[in-house]
Coordinates of C-alpha atoms in Angstrom, one line a residue:
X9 CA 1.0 -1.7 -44.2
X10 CA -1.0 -3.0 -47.2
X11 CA -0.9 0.0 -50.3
X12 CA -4.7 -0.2 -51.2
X13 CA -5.5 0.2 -54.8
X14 CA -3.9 2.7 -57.0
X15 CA -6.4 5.3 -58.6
X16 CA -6.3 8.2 -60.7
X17 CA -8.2 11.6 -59.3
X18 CA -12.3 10.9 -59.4
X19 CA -11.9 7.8 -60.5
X20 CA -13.5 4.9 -58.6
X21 CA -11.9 1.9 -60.1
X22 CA -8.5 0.5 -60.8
X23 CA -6.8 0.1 -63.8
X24 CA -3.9 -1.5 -65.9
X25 CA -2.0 1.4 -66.7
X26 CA -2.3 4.9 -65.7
X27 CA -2.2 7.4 -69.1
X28 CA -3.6 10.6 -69.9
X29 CA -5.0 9.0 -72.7
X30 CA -7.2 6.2 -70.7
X31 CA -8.0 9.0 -67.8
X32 CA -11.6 9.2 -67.7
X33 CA -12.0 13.1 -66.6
X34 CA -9.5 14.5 -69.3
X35 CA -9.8 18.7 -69.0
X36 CA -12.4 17.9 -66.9
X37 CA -12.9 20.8 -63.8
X38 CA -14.8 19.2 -60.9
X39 CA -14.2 20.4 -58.3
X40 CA -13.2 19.1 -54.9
X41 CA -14.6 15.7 -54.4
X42 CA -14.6 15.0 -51.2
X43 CA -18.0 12.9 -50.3
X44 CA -19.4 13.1 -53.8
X45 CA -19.8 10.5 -56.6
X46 CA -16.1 10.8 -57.6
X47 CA -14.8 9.8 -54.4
X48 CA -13.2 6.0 -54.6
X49 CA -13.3 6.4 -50.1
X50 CA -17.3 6.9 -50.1
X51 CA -17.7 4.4 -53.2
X52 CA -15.4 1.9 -51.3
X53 CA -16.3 2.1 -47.8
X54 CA -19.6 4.1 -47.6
X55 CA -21.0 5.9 -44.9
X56 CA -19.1 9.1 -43.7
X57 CA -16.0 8.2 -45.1
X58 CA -14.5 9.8 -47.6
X59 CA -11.1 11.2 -49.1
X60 CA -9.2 14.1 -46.7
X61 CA -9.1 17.4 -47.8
X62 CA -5.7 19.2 -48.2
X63 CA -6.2 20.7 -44.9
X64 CA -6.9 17.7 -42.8
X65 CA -3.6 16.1 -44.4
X66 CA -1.6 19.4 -43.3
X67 CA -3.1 18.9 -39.9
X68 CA -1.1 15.5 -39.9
X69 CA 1.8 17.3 -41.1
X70 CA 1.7 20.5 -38.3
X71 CA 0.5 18.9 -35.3
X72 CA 2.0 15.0 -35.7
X73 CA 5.0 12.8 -34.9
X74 CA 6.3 11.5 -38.2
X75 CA 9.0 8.7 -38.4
X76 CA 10.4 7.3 -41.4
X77 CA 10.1 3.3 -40.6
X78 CA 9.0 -0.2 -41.4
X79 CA 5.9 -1.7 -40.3
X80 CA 6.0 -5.7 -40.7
X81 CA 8.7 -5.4 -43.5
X82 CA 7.3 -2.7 -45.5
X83 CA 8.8 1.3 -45.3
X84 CA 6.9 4.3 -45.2
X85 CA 6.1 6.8 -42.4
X86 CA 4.4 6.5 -39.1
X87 CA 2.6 9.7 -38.0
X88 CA 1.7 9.7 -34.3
X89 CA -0.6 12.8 -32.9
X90 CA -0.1 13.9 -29.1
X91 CA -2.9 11.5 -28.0
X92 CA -0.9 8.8 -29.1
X93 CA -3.5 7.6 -32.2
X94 CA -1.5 7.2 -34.9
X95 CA -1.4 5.7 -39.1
X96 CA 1.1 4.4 -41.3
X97 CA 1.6 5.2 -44.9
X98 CA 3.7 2.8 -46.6
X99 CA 6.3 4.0 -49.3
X100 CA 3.8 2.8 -52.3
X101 CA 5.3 4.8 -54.6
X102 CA 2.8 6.1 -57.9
X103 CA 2.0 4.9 -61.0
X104 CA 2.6 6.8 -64.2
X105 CA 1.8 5.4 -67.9
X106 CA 3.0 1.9 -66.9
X107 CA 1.3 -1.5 -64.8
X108 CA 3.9 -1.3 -62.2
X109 CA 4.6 1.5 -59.6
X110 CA 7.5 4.2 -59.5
X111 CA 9.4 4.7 -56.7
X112 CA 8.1 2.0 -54.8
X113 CA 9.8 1.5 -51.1
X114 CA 10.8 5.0 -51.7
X115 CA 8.1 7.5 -51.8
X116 CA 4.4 7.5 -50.9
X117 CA 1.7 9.1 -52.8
X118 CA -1.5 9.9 -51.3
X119 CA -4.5 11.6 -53.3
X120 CA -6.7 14.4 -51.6
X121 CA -9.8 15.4 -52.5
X122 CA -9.4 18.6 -53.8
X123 CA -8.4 19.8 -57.2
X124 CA -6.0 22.2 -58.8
X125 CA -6.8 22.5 -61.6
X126 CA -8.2 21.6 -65.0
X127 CA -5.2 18.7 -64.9
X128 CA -4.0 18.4 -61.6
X129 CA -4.9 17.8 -58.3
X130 CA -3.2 17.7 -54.5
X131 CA -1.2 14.9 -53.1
X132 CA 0.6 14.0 -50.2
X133 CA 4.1 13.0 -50.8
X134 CA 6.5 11.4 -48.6
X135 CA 9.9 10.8 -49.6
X136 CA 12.9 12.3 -47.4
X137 CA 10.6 14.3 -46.3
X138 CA 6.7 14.5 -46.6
X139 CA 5.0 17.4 -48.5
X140 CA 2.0 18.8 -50.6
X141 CA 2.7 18.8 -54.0
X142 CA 0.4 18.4 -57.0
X143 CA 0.2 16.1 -59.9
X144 CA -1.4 15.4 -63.4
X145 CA -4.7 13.2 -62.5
X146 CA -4.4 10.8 -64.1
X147 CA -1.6 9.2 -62.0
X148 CA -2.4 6.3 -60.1
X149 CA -1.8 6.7 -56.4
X150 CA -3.3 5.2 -53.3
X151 CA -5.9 7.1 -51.2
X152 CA -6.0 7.1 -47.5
X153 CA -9.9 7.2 -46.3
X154 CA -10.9 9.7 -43.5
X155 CA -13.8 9.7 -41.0
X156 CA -15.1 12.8 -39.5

């Protein structure tokens, strides 16, 4: 149920406040990043572990249980697959150009790997309902690490 820290897109370390102006791959086209020097889940945790790509999230989303609940006081979503594994994602909300997050308790923000564009990059969003959208970058949001 814990967040984990809040990071903009490629970046491998937390900061204060989340700006275009302190964001340090401005107009900056990487590419994905899954696995590669950018990735704050291979930094963090080494090994084979890495950020999820947009299509293992939409795995999650097509072949998964998902229940909007609390887990030891704290809301978000519990997605179950059909062999009974399953992960929460708290609501941990994003943060945009201030210290604290938006939307917290609300929504969850999760980053993928893989980019958009020259500003933006995909996300998982759970609200309501949980979706792919995509954001500016340099948001801060929480990652969810995968294994293959």
């Amino acid at each position: 149920e814990e967040y984990g820290g809040y990071y903009a897109w490629g970046e491998t370390e937390e900061k204060e406040t989340y700006s275009y102006d302190n964001y340090k791959l401005q107009g900056q086209k990487v590419g994905n990043i899954e696995g590669t020097e950018y990735d704050v889940a291979k930094k963090s945790w080494g090994g084979e572990w890495r950020m999820p790509t947009c299509e293992e999230l939409q795995e999650l989303i097509n072949n998964c249980t998902w229940i909007r609940t609390e887990l030891n006081g704290v809301g978000g979503y519990k997605v179950t697959a059909a062999n009974g594994n399953s992960i929460f994602f708290p609501a941990s909300g994003y943060k945009w150009n201030s210290d604290k997050p938006s939307y917290e308790g609300d929504n969850g923000s999760y980053w993928t790997g893989t980019q958009k564009d020259e500003d933006n990059a995909y996300y998982l969003t759970m609200g309501s309902r949980y979706r792919f959208d995509y954001s500016m970058r340099f948001a801060g949001q929480p990652v969810r690490a995968v294994h293959p």
